[in-house]
Structures are given as structure tokens and as C-alpha cells.
């Protein structure tokens, strides 16, 4: 089968490799859609934590089952939870499977979905229940947003500043609004801000000076942005780090202390988050397909990754 392999930072190459073998408690999916995530791009560029090369990227996926499994039938369109957990560590036993001690994220710690066929644990499958391949491939980034808002414990009437208007930021915005918050989005990309204002109906800014929010949520992964975010936090507020940065973070302890502020991370998502997202899509509470600004065929993905469109919101790969 075909595979697009990231052999080293900045180096992608198509190769013919052996298809996956059948194994216990796994099912093989024929990949039909892959969404391109910031994780994929950062890994390609060489600045993604938890990463080693060579690696097949891709974890925002939808595809067709190649066989019947319990609760599913051959040919059914599905997505899956791409965070493969051990089920035995303290985090897993407490239901925090999203931060398993032995976490293996598809496309990060183990090879992912930039292939024709992929084997995944049957326990990770998510039924389509009428959702399209595009919608299913968008469930994962939205679930990260849903999880971040759940971590932030947003209450109706609170103010939220989302830093970063990429796909993860859009999910955070959508679910913060569903929670009843007044949302402002900060980004330096004016096209993305215009998209948020038009499609999500929130306040946008390229200069957050003077903003004070009950919850500040970073979706940039940018070191300077993360280090500056504390200044926008209201006293008694929560600062949630969804974006990932591999360098050392630096905060003023007095500024944090006088606010009695809470700093927390938000990693991946749980099945509860995926169920919330898929239900919201079915109910038309959110329409994630409008986030797709660019489409490319798998055979042209290498070229796109090497010349990534700066005006993209979400790139979707067809097969």
C-alpha cells in the first residue's frame, strides 16, 4: 500500500509498504479522509514534542471498515479515538485515558493514517450514525476543544479569551459559546479572525491589551504567546494550556499568586468528549465542514505539506 513517511524533519517521501496484518482486538480501516493538524505540520518541521523519526503522520481520520466487528459492519464509515491507552495505569483507572502513562498517540508515538489502510484497536471505534466522512475526520480536533472547555469548567456568563484561531481554537470557541460564555479570539492572522467573526459570531482582536478574562485558553503552542497569556487573566481565573510547546515556560509568580490563578494543561480528549462532539454535529449545533478551506488528494499531500497554505483553516485529504 502507499504511505507518506516523514523520514526526518523537513523530509517527506512516498513509499510502498506492506499493509497491516490482522491481529486480535484490532480492525483494519481503509482510510478515506485525513485532516491535517498543527501536530502534523510541527512534526514535519521538527518542533513537535514526544516525537521520533521516521514516522507516518495523521490522526484526524475517517475510513471504511474492511470487516465485520461487534457492533459494526464491513464497509461502515467510522472514525476512532487516536489515543491508544494501556487501561492499567492510575490515570486510566481513574477514567483519564487521555493522559495515560503509556500513551501511544496515532501518528505521533506510533504510525498514523497517511496510508491506504490502518489497523486500530476495535475499542477505539466511533460509529458514524449518519455523519459524513468529512464530519468524522473533524471529530478529533473538535473533541480536543470540547475537552479544553470541560477542563476550564466554563460557566454561563463568564468571559473567555481564546488565543489562536486555528482549528483547535475554533473548537474551543464553539464549545465555550455552547457553555454560555462571552468569547473573544486573539490571533495575528486577520483572515482567521475574519472567519471567526463571520462564522462563529464572536469578538476578535489582533491586540488583546486591556482584555481581562475569567478563562484564558491557549491554542497557539507559541512560546511567546503562552508566556504572555497570564496578563489577560482575571483574578480568580483559570489559564488552560491546550497548545503544546516543548521549551521551558516562564511565568511571574507574583502575578499568578495575587490572582489566585489556576494554570492547567488540557491533553487530548476522552470518549465523553467525542460523544459530545458527534452529538453536536448531528444536532446541527456545530457545522465543522465549513472549517475546511483546502482540499488535496493524497497523491498531492507531500507538495502541500512542503508549501503549506498560510491562509488555511483546515486542510482535508481525500483518497
PDB file of C-alpha atoms in Angstrom:
ATOM      1  CA  UNK A   1       0.000   0.000   0.000  1.00  0.00           C
ATOM      2  CA  UNK A   2       1.006   3.668  -0.293  1.00  0.00           C
ATOM      3  CA  UNK A   3       2.371   5.573   2.667  1.00  0.00           C
ATOM      4  CA  UNK A   4       3.668   9.116   3.089  1.00  0.00           C
ATOM      5  CA  UNK A   5       6.535   8.869   5.565  1.00  0.00           C
ATOM      6  CA  UNK A   6       8.204  11.720   7.437  1.00  0.00           C
ATOM      7  CA  UNK A   7      11.751  10.328   7.484  1.00  0.00           C
ATOM      8  CA  UNK A   8      13.303  13.363   9.181  1.00  0.00           C
ATOM      9  CA  UNK A   9      12.348  16.979   9.873  1.00  0.00           C
ATOM     10  CA  UNK A  10      11.507  18.591   6.540  1.00  0.00           C
ATOM     11  CA  UNK A  11      11.639  15.324   4.608  1.00  0.00           C
ATOM     12  CA  UNK A  12       8.507  13.547   3.347  1.00  0.00           C
ATOM     13  CA  UNK A  13       8.551  10.693   0.867  1.00  0.00           C
ATOM     14  CA  UNK A  14       6.010   8.301  -0.608  1.00  0.00           C
ATOM     15  CA  UNK A  15       6.833   4.622  -0.188  1.00  0.00           C
ATOM     16  CA  UNK A  16       5.194   1.310  -0.961  1.00  0.00           C
ATOM     17  CA  UNK A  17       4.966  -0.673   2.279  1.00  0.00           C
ATOM     18  CA  UNK A  18       3.267  -3.845   3.464  1.00  0.00           C
ATOM     19  CA  UNK A  19      -0.339  -3.433   4.501  1.00  0.00           C
ATOM     20  CA  UNK A  20      -1.349  -4.040   8.129  1.00  0.00           C
ATOM     21  CA  UNK A  21      -1.826  -7.603   9.362  1.00  0.00           C
ATOM     22  CA  UNK A  22      -4.918  -8.800  11.154  1.00  0.00           C
ATOM     23  CA  UNK A  23      -4.430  -9.064  14.920  1.00  0.00           C
ATOM     24  CA  UNK A  24      -6.533  -9.684  17.971  1.00  0.00           C
ATOM     25  CA  UNK A  25      -8.829  -6.883  19.167  1.00  0.00           C
ATOM     26  CA  UNK A  26      -7.926  -4.736  16.146  1.00  0.00           C
ATOM     27  CA  UNK A  27      -9.679  -3.898  12.900  1.00  0.00           C
ATOM     28  CA  UNK A  28      -8.323  -2.616   9.596  1.00  0.00           C
ATOM     29  CA  UNK A  29      -9.737   0.618   8.210  1.00  0.00           C
ATOM     30  CA  UNK A  30      -9.495   1.797   4.616  1.00  0.00           C
ATOM     31  CA  UNK A  31      -8.645   5.478   5.073  1.00  0.00           C
ATOM     32  CA  UNK A  32     -10.957   7.860   3.192  1.00  0.00           C
ATOM     33  CA  UNK A  33     -10.200  11.220   4.854  1.00  0.00           C
ATOM     34  CA  UNK A  34      -7.302  12.706   6.794  1.00  0.00           C
ATOM     35  CA  UNK A  35      -7.430  16.144   8.362  1.00  0.00           C
ATOM     36  CA  UNK A  36      -4.107  17.967   8.643  1.00  0.00           C
ATOM     37  CA  UNK A  37      -3.387  19.138  12.179  1.00  0.00           C
ATOM     38  CA  UNK A  38      -0.856  21.536  13.646  1.00  0.00           C
ATOM     39  CA  UNK A  39       0.748  18.457  15.221  1.00  0.00           C
ATOM     40  CA  UNK A  40       1.388  17.040  11.738  1.00  0.00           C
ATOM     41  CA  UNK A  41       2.887  20.283  10.480  1.00  0.00           C
ATOM     42  CA  UNK A  42       5.040  20.843  13.579  1.00  0.00           C
ATOM     43  CA  UNK A  43       6.289  17.250  13.380  1.00  0.00           C
ATOM     44  CA  UNK A  44       7.182  17.791   9.725  1.00  0.00           C
ATOM     45  CA  UNK A  45       9.043  20.965  10.685  1.00  0.00           C
ATOM     46  CA  UNK A  46      10.845  19.228  13.562  1.00  0.00           C
ATOM     47  CA  UNK A  47       9.480  21.142  16.560  1.00  0.00           C
ATOM     48  CA  UNK A  48       6.902  18.703  17.936  1.00  0.00           C
ATOM     49  CA  UNK A  49       7.433  17.196  21.427  1.00  0.00           C
ATOM     50  CA  UNK A  50       7.052  13.437  22.060  1.00  0.00           C
ATOM     51  CA  UNK A  51       8.217  12.714  18.529  1.00  0.00           C
ATOM     52  CA  UNK A  52      10.737  10.445  16.818  1.00  0.00           C
ATOM     53  CA  UNK A  53      11.537   9.720  13.164  1.00  0.00           C
ATOM     54  CA  UNK A  54      10.767   8.097  10.822  1.00  0.00           C
ATOM     55  CA  UNK A  55       7.025   8.386  11.374  1.00  0.00           C
ATOM     56  CA  UNK A  56       3.834   8.151   9.340  1.00  0.00           C
ATOM     57  CA  UNK A  57       1.751  11.163  10.380  1.00  0.00           C
ATOM     58  CA  UNK A  58      -2.020  11.570  10.589  1.00  0.00           C
ATOM     59  CA  UNK A  59      -4.560  11.150  13.377  1.00  0.00           C
ATOM     60  CA  UNK A  60      -7.680  13.077  12.238  1.00  0.00           C
ATOM     61  CA  UNK A  61      -9.130  10.186  10.294  1.00  0.00           C
ATOM     62  CA  UNK A  62     -12.229   8.615   8.817  1.00  0.00           C
ATOM     63  CA  UNK A  63     -12.481   5.412   6.851  1.00  0.00           C
ATOM     64  CA  UNK A  64     -14.373   2.255   5.952  1.00  0.00           C
ATOM     65  CA  UNK A  65     -14.192  -0.972   7.935  1.00  0.00           C
ATOM     66  CA  UNK A  66     -12.765  -3.850   5.930  1.00  0.00           C
ATOM     67  CA  UNK A  67     -14.577  -6.486   8.008  1.00  0.00           C
ATOM     68  CA  UNK A  68     -17.415  -7.006  10.455  1.00  0.00           C
ATOM     69  CA  UNK A  69     -16.659  -6.449  14.143  1.00  0.00           C
ATOM     70  CA  UNK A  70     -19.030  -6.457  17.099  1.00  0.00           C
ATOM     71  CA  UNK A  71     -21.411  -3.518  16.751  1.00  0.00           C
ATOM     72  CA  UNK A  72     -20.137  -2.598  13.279  1.00  0.00           C
ATOM     73  CA  UNK A  73     -20.409  -3.981   9.755  1.00  0.00           C
ATOM     74  CA  UNK A  74     -17.988  -4.216   6.865  1.00  0.00           C
ATOM     75  CA  UNK A  75     -17.988  -1.048   4.744  1.00  0.00           C
ATOM     76  CA  UNK A  76     -19.316   1.128   7.570  1.00  0.00           C
ATOM     77  CA  UNK A  77     -17.774   4.601   7.779  1.00  0.00           C
ATOM     78  CA  UNK A  78     -16.148   5.243  11.145  1.00  0.00           C
ATOM     79  CA  UNK A  79     -13.650   7.356  12.986  1.00  0.00           C
ATOM     80  CA  UNK A  80     -11.730   6.346  16.095  1.00  0.00           C
ATOM     81  CA  UNK A  81     -10.147   7.772  19.227  1.00  0.00           C
ATOM     82  CA  UNK A  82      -6.462   8.001  18.221  1.00  0.00           C
ATOM     83  CA  UNK A  83      -5.065   7.976  21.769  1.00  0.00           C
ATOM     84  CA  UNK A  84      -4.212   4.358  22.456  1.00  0.00           C
ATOM     85  CA  UNK A  85      -4.111   3.867  26.240  1.00  0.00           C
ATOM     86  CA  UNK A  86      -2.996   0.964  28.421  1.00  0.00           C
ATOM     87  CA  UNK A  87      -6.102   0.707  30.610  1.00  0.00           C
ATOM     88  CA  UNK A  88      -3.997  -0.258  33.639  1.00  0.00           C
ATOM     89  CA  UNK A  89      -2.148   2.842  34.868  1.00  0.00           C
ATOM     90  CA  UNK A  90      -3.502   5.128  37.586  1.00  0.00           C
ATOM     91  CA  UNK A  91      -4.742   7.690  35.042  1.00  0.00           C
ATOM     92  CA  UNK A  92      -6.636   5.069  33.027  1.00  0.00           C
ATOM     93  CA  UNK A  93      -8.158   3.515  36.153  1.00  0.00           C
ATOM     94  CA  UNK A  94      -9.452   6.966  37.132  1.00  0.00           C
ATOM     95  CA  UNK A  95     -11.028   7.452  33.676  1.00  0.00           C
ATOM     96  CA  UNK A  96      -8.329   9.854  32.485  1.00  0.00           C
ATOM     97  CA  UNK A  97      -7.419   7.750  29.469  1.00  0.00           C
ATOM     98  CA  UNK A  98      -6.430  10.914  27.591  1.00  0.00           C
ATOM     99  CA  UNK A  99      -3.253  11.199  29.697  1.00  0.00           C
ATOM    100  CA  UNK A 100      -2.332   7.524  30.063  1.00  0.00           C
ATOM    101  CA  UNK A 101       1.189   6.999  31.409  1.00  0.00           C
ATOM    102  CA  UNK A 102       1.956   4.750  28.430  1.00  0.00           C
ATOM    103  CA  UNK A 103       0.061   6.850  25.872  1.00  0.00           C
ATOM    104  CA  UNK A 104       0.575   5.960  22.223  1.00  0.00           C
ATOM    105  CA  UNK A 105      -0.960   8.651  20.030  1.00  0.00           C
ATOM    106  CA  UNK A 106      -1.617   7.571  16.468  1.00  0.00           C
ATOM    107  CA  UNK A 107       0.654   9.498  14.107  1.00  0.00           C
ATOM    108  CA  UNK A 108       2.902  10.675  16.968  1.00  0.00           C
ATOM    109  CA  UNK A 109       4.188   7.743  19.045  1.00  0.00           C
ATOM    110  CA  UNK A 110       3.049   5.113  16.521  1.00  0.00           C
ATOM    111  CA  UNK A 111       2.492   5.307  12.779  1.00  0.00           C
ATOM    112  CA  UNK A 112      -0.658   7.095  11.704  1.00  0.00           C
ATOM    113  CA  UNK A 113      -3.126   7.485   8.897  1.00  0.00           C
ATOM    114  CA  UNK A 114      -1.255   8.901   5.884  1.00  0.00           C
ATOM    115  CA  UNK A 115      -1.648   5.435   4.360  1.00  0.00           C
ATOM    116  CA  UNK A 116      -4.229   3.458   2.416  1.00  0.00           C
ATOM    117  CA  UNK A 117      -5.032   1.049   5.287  1.00  0.00           C
ATOM    118  CA  UNK A 118      -4.567   1.308   9.056  1.00  0.00           C
ATOM    119  CA  UNK A 119      -5.055  -1.154  11.918  1.00  0.00           C
ATOM    120  CA  UNK A 120      -6.636   0.305  15.074  1.00  0.00           C
ATOM    121  CA  UNK A 121      -7.992  -1.159  18.328  1.00  0.00           C
ATOM    122  CA  UNK A 122     -11.662  -2.086  17.979  1.00  0.00           C
ATOM    123  CA  UNK A 123     -12.300  -0.474  21.374  1.00  0.00           C
ATOM    124  CA  UNK A 124     -11.359   2.917  19.907  1.00  0.00           C
ATOM    125  CA  UNK A 125     -14.015   2.919  17.156  1.00  0.00           C
ATOM    126  CA  UNK A 126     -16.668   5.656  16.931  1.00  0.00           C
ATOM    127  CA  UNK A 127     -19.860   4.973  14.951  1.00  0.00           C
ATOM    128  CA  UNK A 128     -20.856   7.419  12.246  1.00  0.00           C
ATOM    129  CA  UNK A 129     -24.600   7.375  12.989  1.00  0.00           C
ATOM    130  CA  UNK A 130     -25.166   9.270   9.756  1.00  0.00           C
ATOM    131  CA  UNK A 131     -22.171  11.607   9.867  1.00  0.00           C
ATOM    132  CA  UNK A 132     -20.168  12.104   6.684  1.00  0.00           C
ATOM    133  CA  UNK A 133     -16.502  11.199   6.205  1.00  0.00           C
ATOM    134  CA  UNK A 134     -15.590  14.892   6.451  1.00  0.00           C
ATOM    135  CA  UNK A 135     -17.522  15.306   9.703  1.00  0.00           C
ATOM    136  CA  UNK A 136     -15.993  12.179  11.205  1.00  0.00           C
ATOM    137  CA  UNK A 137     -12.463  13.297  10.346  1.00  0.00           C
ATOM    138  CA  UNK A 138     -13.159  16.607  12.100  1.00  0.00           C
ATOM    139  CA  UNK A 139     -14.422  14.981  15.305  1.00  0.00           C
ATOM    140  CA  UNK A 140     -10.944  14.636  16.843  1.00  0.00           C
ATOM    141  CA  UNK A 141      -9.846  18.304  16.755  1.00  0.00           C
ATOM    142  CA  UNK A 142     -13.288  19.337  17.977  1.00  0.00           C
ATOM    143  CA  UNK A 143     -13.051  16.828  20.817  1.00  0.00           C
ATOM    144  CA  UNK A 144      -9.804  18.489  21.923  1.00  0.00           C
ATOM    145  CA  UNK A 145     -11.700  21.776  22.066  1.00  0.00           C
ATOM    146  CA  UNK A 146     -14.573  20.221  23.976  1.00  0.00           C
ATOM    147  CA  UNK A 147     -12.153  18.695  26.468  1.00  0.00           C
ATOM    148  CA  UNK A 148     -10.362  22.017  26.954  1.00  0.00           C
ATOM    149  CA  UNK A 149     -13.623  23.771  27.789  1.00  0.00           C
ATOM    150  CA  UNK A 150     -14.563  20.983  30.175  1.00  0.00           C
ATOM    151  CA  UNK A 151     -11.163  21.353  31.881  1.00  0.00           C
ATOM    152  CA  UNK A 152     -11.723  25.105  32.161  1.00  0.00           C
ATOM    153  CA  UNK A 153     -15.120  24.477  33.819  1.00  0.00           C
ATOM    154  CA  UNK A 154     -16.701  27.362  31.912  1.00  0.00           C
ATOM    155  CA  UNK A 155     -19.940  28.661  33.403  1.00  0.00           C
ATOM    156  CA  UNK A 156     -22.674  30.739  31.717  1.00  0.00           C
ATOM    157  CA  UNK A 157     -21.846  34.430  31.634  1.00  0.00           C
ATOM    158  CA  UNK A 158     -18.109  34.030  32.093  1.00  0.00           C
ATOM    159  CA  UNK A 159     -15.633  35.719  29.774  1.00  0.00           C
ATOM    160  CA  UNK A 160     -13.197  33.586  27.772  1.00  0.00           C
ATOM    161  CA  UNK A 161     -10.156  34.637  25.750  1.00  0.00           C
ATOM    162  CA  UNK A 162      -9.063  32.023  23.214  1.00  0.00           C
ATOM    163  CA  UNK A 163      -5.545  32.644  21.931  1.00  0.00           C
ATOM    164  CA  UNK A 164      -5.183  31.154  18.466  1.00  0.00           C
ATOM    165  CA  UNK A 165      -7.812  30.886  15.732  1.00  0.00           C
ATOM    166  CA  UNK A 166      -6.671  27.662  14.107  1.00  0.00           C
ATOM    167  CA  UNK A 167      -8.814  24.506  14.021  1.00  0.00           C
ATOM    168  CA  UNK A 168      -8.278  23.720  17.722  1.00  0.00           C
ATOM    169  CA  UNK A 169      -9.055  27.326  18.618  1.00  0.00           C
ATOM    170  CA  UNK A 170     -12.265  27.174  16.590  1.00  0.00           C
ATOM    171  CA  UNK A 171     -13.366  24.111  18.539  1.00  0.00           C
ATOM    172  CA  UNK A 172     -12.619  25.861  21.814  1.00  0.00           C
ATOM    173  CA  UNK A 173     -14.631  28.877  20.673  1.00  0.00           C
ATOM    174  CA  UNK A 174     -17.593  26.757  19.595  1.00  0.00           C
ATOM    175  CA  UNK A 175     -17.819  24.814  22.857  1.00  0.00           C
ATOM    176  CA  UNK A 176     -17.164  27.882  25.021  1.00  0.00           C
ATOM    177  CA  UNK A 177     -20.159  29.505  23.327  1.00  0.00           C
ATOM    178  CA  UNK A 178     -22.232  26.372  23.931  1.00  0.00           C
ATOM    179  CA  UNK A 179     -21.306  26.688  27.615  1.00  0.00           C
ATOM    180  CA  UNK A 180     -22.752  30.207  27.637  1.00  0.00           C
ATOM    181  CA  UNK A 181     -19.513  32.211  27.717  1.00  0.00           C
ATOM    182  CA  UNK A 182     -18.767  35.582  26.147  1.00  0.00           C
ATOM    183  CA  UNK A 183     -15.837  34.733  23.867  1.00  0.00           C
ATOM    184  CA  UNK A 184     -13.039  36.820  22.389  1.00  0.00           C
ATOM    185  CA  UNK A 185     -10.486  35.354  19.965  1.00  0.00           C
ATOM    186  CA  UNK A 186      -6.935  36.663  19.672  1.00  0.00           C
ATOM    187  CA  UNK A 187      -4.802  35.936  16.611  1.00  0.00           C
ATOM    188  CA  UNK A 188      -2.356  37.816  14.418  1.00  0.00           C
ATOM    189  CA  UNK A 189      -3.815  36.262  11.262  1.00  0.00           C
ATOM    190  CA  UNK A 190      -6.523  38.674  10.121  1.00  0.00           C
ATOM    191  CA  UNK A 191      -8.068  36.150   7.707  1.00  0.00           C
ATOM    192  CA  UNK A 192      -8.630  33.719  10.560  1.00  0.00           C
ATOM    193  CA  UNK A 193     -10.083  36.459  12.742  1.00  0.00           C
ATOM    194  CA  UNK A 194     -12.475  37.425   9.963  1.00  0.00           C
ATOM    195  CA  UNK A 195     -13.526  33.771   9.677  1.00  0.00           C
ATOM    196  CA  UNK A 196     -14.274  33.623  13.424  1.00  0.00           C
ATOM    197  CA  UNK A 197     -16.267  36.823  13.345  1.00  0.00           C
ATOM    198  CA  UNK A 198     -18.330  35.741  10.336  1.00  0.00           C
ATOM    199  CA  UNK A 199     -18.940  32.063  11.083  1.00  0.00           C
ATOM    200  CA  UNK A 200     -18.825  31.886  14.884  1.00  0.00           C
ATOM    201  CA  UNK A 201     -20.146  35.330  15.816  1.00  0.00           C
ATOM    202  CA  UNK A 202     -17.539  36.159  18.461  1.00  0.00           C
ATOM    203  CA  UNK A 203     -15.418  39.180  19.272  1.00  0.00           C
ATOM    204  CA  UNK A 204     -11.992  39.124  17.633  1.00  0.00           C
ATOM    205  CA  UNK A 205      -8.800  41.062  18.186  1.00  0.00           C
ATOM    206  CA  UNK A 206      -5.216  41.211  16.966  1.00  0.00           C
ATOM    207  CA  UNK A 207      -4.266  43.232  20.080  1.00  0.00           C
ATOM    208  CA  UNK A 208      -5.577  41.829  23.378  1.00  0.00           C
ATOM    209  CA  UNK A 209      -4.158  44.616  25.534  1.00  0.00           C
ATOM    210  CA  UNK A 210      -6.713  45.647  28.128  1.00  0.00           C
ATOM    211  CA  UNK A 211      -8.650  42.358  27.966  1.00  0.00           C
ATOM    212  CA  UNK A 212      -9.309  40.582  31.262  1.00  0.00           C
ATOM    213  CA  UNK A 213     -10.976  37.167  31.068  1.00  0.00           C
ATOM    214  CA  UNK A 214     -12.230  34.607  33.572  1.00  0.00           C
ATOM    215  CA  UNK A 215     -10.574  31.915  31.471  1.00  0.00           C
ATOM    216  CA  UNK A 216      -7.637  32.335  29.118  1.00  0.00           C
ATOM    217  CA  UNK A 217      -7.092  29.344  26.834  1.00  0.00           C
ATOM    218  CA  UNK A 218      -4.010  28.969  24.658  1.00  0.00           C
ATOM    219  CA  UNK A 219      -4.398  27.161  21.353  1.00  0.00           C
ATOM    220  CA  UNK A 220      -1.258  28.564  19.715  1.00  0.00           C
ATOM    221  CA  UNK A 221       1.518  26.434  21.151  1.00  0.00           C
ATOM    222  CA  UNK A 222       3.650  29.549  20.656  1.00  0.00           C
ATOM    223  CA  UNK A 223       6.147  30.167  23.453  1.00  0.00           C
ATOM    224  CA  UNK A 224       5.827  33.961  23.454  1.00  0.00           C
ATOM    225  CA  UNK A 225       2.030  33.785  23.389  1.00  0.00           C
ATOM    226  CA  UNK A 226       1.890  31.277  26.243  1.00  0.00           C
ATOM    227  CA  UNK A 227       4.292  33.266  28.396  1.00  0.00           C
ATOM    228  CA  UNK A 228       2.287  36.455  27.836  1.00  0.00           C
ATOM    229  CA  UNK A 229      -1.159  34.962  28.436  1.00  0.00           C
ATOM    230  CA  UNK A 230      -1.177  35.350  32.197  1.00  0.00           C
ATOM    231  CA  UNK A 231      -1.519  39.131  31.918  1.00  0.00           C
ATOM    232  CA  UNK A 232      -5.030  38.726  30.479  1.00  0.00           C
ATOM    233  CA  UNK A 233      -6.265  36.514  33.316  1.00  0.00           C
ATOM    234  CA  UNK A 234      -8.834  37.877  35.755  1.00  0.00           C
ATOM    235  CA  UNK A 235      -8.318  37.439  39.483  1.00  0.00           C
ATOM    236  CA  UNK A 236      -9.627  34.020  40.434  1.00  0.00           C
ATOM    237  CA  UNK A 237      -9.357  32.865  36.811  1.00  0.00           C
ATOM    238  CA  UNK A 238      -8.103  29.752  35.013  1.00  0.00           C
ATOM    239  CA  UNK A 239      -5.333  29.605  32.433  1.00  0.00           C
ATOM    240  CA  UNK A 240      -5.639  26.470  30.280  1.00  0.00           C
ATOM    241  CA  UNK A 241      -2.810  25.319  28.017  1.00  0.00           C
ATOM    242  CA  UNK A 242      -4.183  23.343  25.093  1.00  0.00           C
ATOM    243  CA  UNK A 243      -1.427  24.262  22.644  1.00  0.00           C
ATOM    244  CA  UNK A 244       1.826  22.371  23.209  1.00  0.00           C
ATOM    245  CA  UNK A 245       5.298  23.894  23.495  1.00  0.00           C
ATOM    246  CA  UNK A 246       8.476  21.894  24.055  1.00  0.00           C
ATOM    247  CA  UNK A 247      10.505  24.742  25.570  1.00  0.00           C
ATOM    248  CA  UNK A 248      10.527  25.909  29.199  1.00  0.00           C
ATOM    249  CA  UNK A 249       7.605  28.168  30.124  1.00  0.00           C
ATOM    250  CA  UNK A 250       8.117  31.252  32.278  1.00  0.00           C
ATOM    251  CA  UNK A 251       5.526  32.957  34.486  1.00  0.00           C
ATOM    252  CA  UNK A 252       5.681  35.692  37.086  1.00  0.00           C
ATOM    253  CA  UNK A 253       4.847  34.036  40.386  1.00  0.00           C
ATOM    254  CA  UNK A 254       3.622  37.293  41.975  1.00  0.00           C
ATOM    255  CA  UNK A 255       1.253  37.909  39.054  1.00  0.00           C
ATOM    256  CA  UNK A 256      -0.138  34.387  39.318  1.00  0.00           C
ATOM    257  CA  UNK A 257      -0.268  34.448  43.107  1.00  0.00           C
ATOM    258  CA  UNK A 258      -2.128  37.725  43.503  1.00  0.00           C
ATOM    259  CA  UNK A 259      -4.782  36.434  41.112  1.00  0.00           C
ATOM    260  CA  UNK A 260      -5.020  33.117  42.960  1.00  0.00           C
ATOM    261  CA  UNK A 261      -4.876  31.878  39.399  1.00  0.00           C
ATOM    262  CA  UNK A 262      -5.008  28.276  38.244  1.00  0.00           C
ATOM    263  CA  UNK A 263      -2.738  27.039  35.456  1.00  0.00           C
ATOM    264  CA  UNK A 264      -3.635  23.703  33.938  1.00  0.00           C
ATOM    265  CA  UNK A 265      -2.949  21.677  30.821  1.00  0.00           C
ATOM    266  CA  UNK A 266      -5.539  20.007  28.628  1.00  0.00           C
ATOM    267  CA  UNK A 267      -4.321  16.944  26.770  1.00  0.00           C
ATOM    268  CA  UNK A 268      -6.138  15.030  24.053  1.00  0.00           C
ATOM    269  CA  UNK A 269      -9.777  14.029  24.758  1.00  0.00           C
ATOM    270  CA  UNK A 270     -11.905  11.209  26.129  1.00  0.00           C
ATOM    271  CA  UNK A 271     -14.754   9.183  24.676  1.00  0.00           C
ATOM    272  CA  UNK A 272     -17.120  11.507  26.550  1.00  0.00           C
ATOM    273  CA  UNK A 273     -15.724  14.427  24.544  1.00  0.00           C
ATOM    274  CA  UNK A 274     -16.045  12.546  21.242  1.00  0.00           C
ATOM    275  CA  UNK A 275     -19.653  11.695  22.059  1.00  0.00           C
ATOM    276  CA  UNK A 276     -20.400  15.325  22.881  1.00  0.00           C
ATOM    277  CA  UNK A 277     -18.876  16.417  19.564  1.00  0.00           C
ATOM    278  CA  UNK A 278     -20.621  13.864  17.359  1.00  0.00           C
ATOM    279  CA  UNK A 279     -23.942  14.632  19.036  1.00  0.00           C
ATOM    280  CA  UNK A 280     -23.405  18.373  18.485  1.00  0.00           C
ATOM    281  CA  UNK A 281     -22.702  17.740  14.784  1.00  0.00           C
ATOM    282  CA  UNK A 282     -25.807  15.555  14.418  1.00  0.00           C
ATOM    283  CA  UNK A 283     -27.902  18.206  16.165  1.00  0.00           C
ATOM    284  CA  UNK A 284     -26.513  20.899  13.826  1.00  0.00           C
ATOM    285  CA  UNK A 285     -25.262  22.799  16.874  1.00  0.00           C
ATOM    286  CA  UNK A 286     -21.922  22.967  15.106  1.00  0.00           C
ATOM    287  CA  UNK A 287     -21.095  22.663  11.409  1.00  0.00           C
ATOM    288  CA  UNK A 288     -17.405  21.750  11.222  1.00  0.00           C
ATOM    289  CA  UNK A 289     -17.340  21.190   7.448  1.00  0.00           C
ATOM    290  CA  UNK A 290     -17.265  24.967   6.981  1.00  0.00           C
ATOM    291  CA  UNK A 291     -13.834  24.900   8.646  1.00  0.00           C
ATOM    292  CA  UNK A 292     -12.445  23.094   5.574  1.00  0.00           C
ATOM    293  CA  UNK A 293     -10.736  25.712   3.421  1.00  0.00           C
ATOM    294  CA  UNK A 294      -8.446  23.499   1.335  1.00  0.00           C
ATOM    295  CA  UNK A 295      -8.736  20.019  -0.162  1.00  0.00           C
ATOM    296  CA  UNK A 296      -5.963  17.893  -1.620  1.00  0.00           C
ATOM    297  CA  UNK A 297      -5.690  14.346  -2.920  1.00  0.00           C
ATOM    298  CA  UNK A 298      -3.367  12.009  -1.021  1.00  0.00           C
ATOM    299  CA  UNK A 299      -1.079  11.851  -4.061  1.00  0.00           C
ATOM    300  CA  UNK A 300      -0.525  15.625  -3.786  1.00  0.00           C
ATOM    301  CA  UNK A 301      -0.194  15.842   0.002  1.00  0.00           C
ATOM    302  CA  UNK A 302       3.621  15.905   0.004  1.00  0.00           C
ATOM    303  CA  UNK A 303       3.646  19.016  -2.171  1.00  0.00           C
ATOM    304  CA  UNK A 304       1.066  20.730   0.025  1.00  0.00           C
ATOM    305  CA  UNK A 305       2.980  19.979   3.232  1.00  0.00           C
ATOM    306  CA  UNK A 306       6.124  21.449   1.687  1.00  0.00           C
ATOM    307  CA  UNK A 307       4.217  24.569   0.594  1.00  0.00           C
ATOM    308  CA  UNK A 308       1.612  24.809   3.314  1.00  0.00           C
ATOM    309  CA  UNK A 309      -1.106  27.433   2.625  1.00  0.00           C
ATOM    310  CA  UNK A 310      -0.796  30.199   5.204  1.00  0.00           C
ATOM    311  CA  UNK A 311      -4.471  31.127   4.811  1.00  0.00           C
ATOM    312  CA  UNK A 312      -5.786  27.653   5.636  1.00  0.00           C
ATOM    313  CA  UNK A 313      -8.158  26.856   8.454  1.00  0.00           C
ATOM    314  CA  UNK A 314      -8.439  23.113   7.894  1.00  0.00           C
ATOM    315  CA  UNK A 315      -6.862  21.081   5.094  1.00  0.00           C
ATOM    316  CA  UNK A 316      -8.704  17.862   4.260  1.00  0.00           C
ATOM    317  CA  UNK A 317      -7.072  14.995   2.364  1.00  0.00           C
ATOM    318  CA  UNK A 318      -9.171  12.810   0.053  1.00  0.00           C
ATOM    319  CA  UNK A 319      -8.169   9.298  -1.088  1.00  0.00           C
TER     320      UNK A 319
END
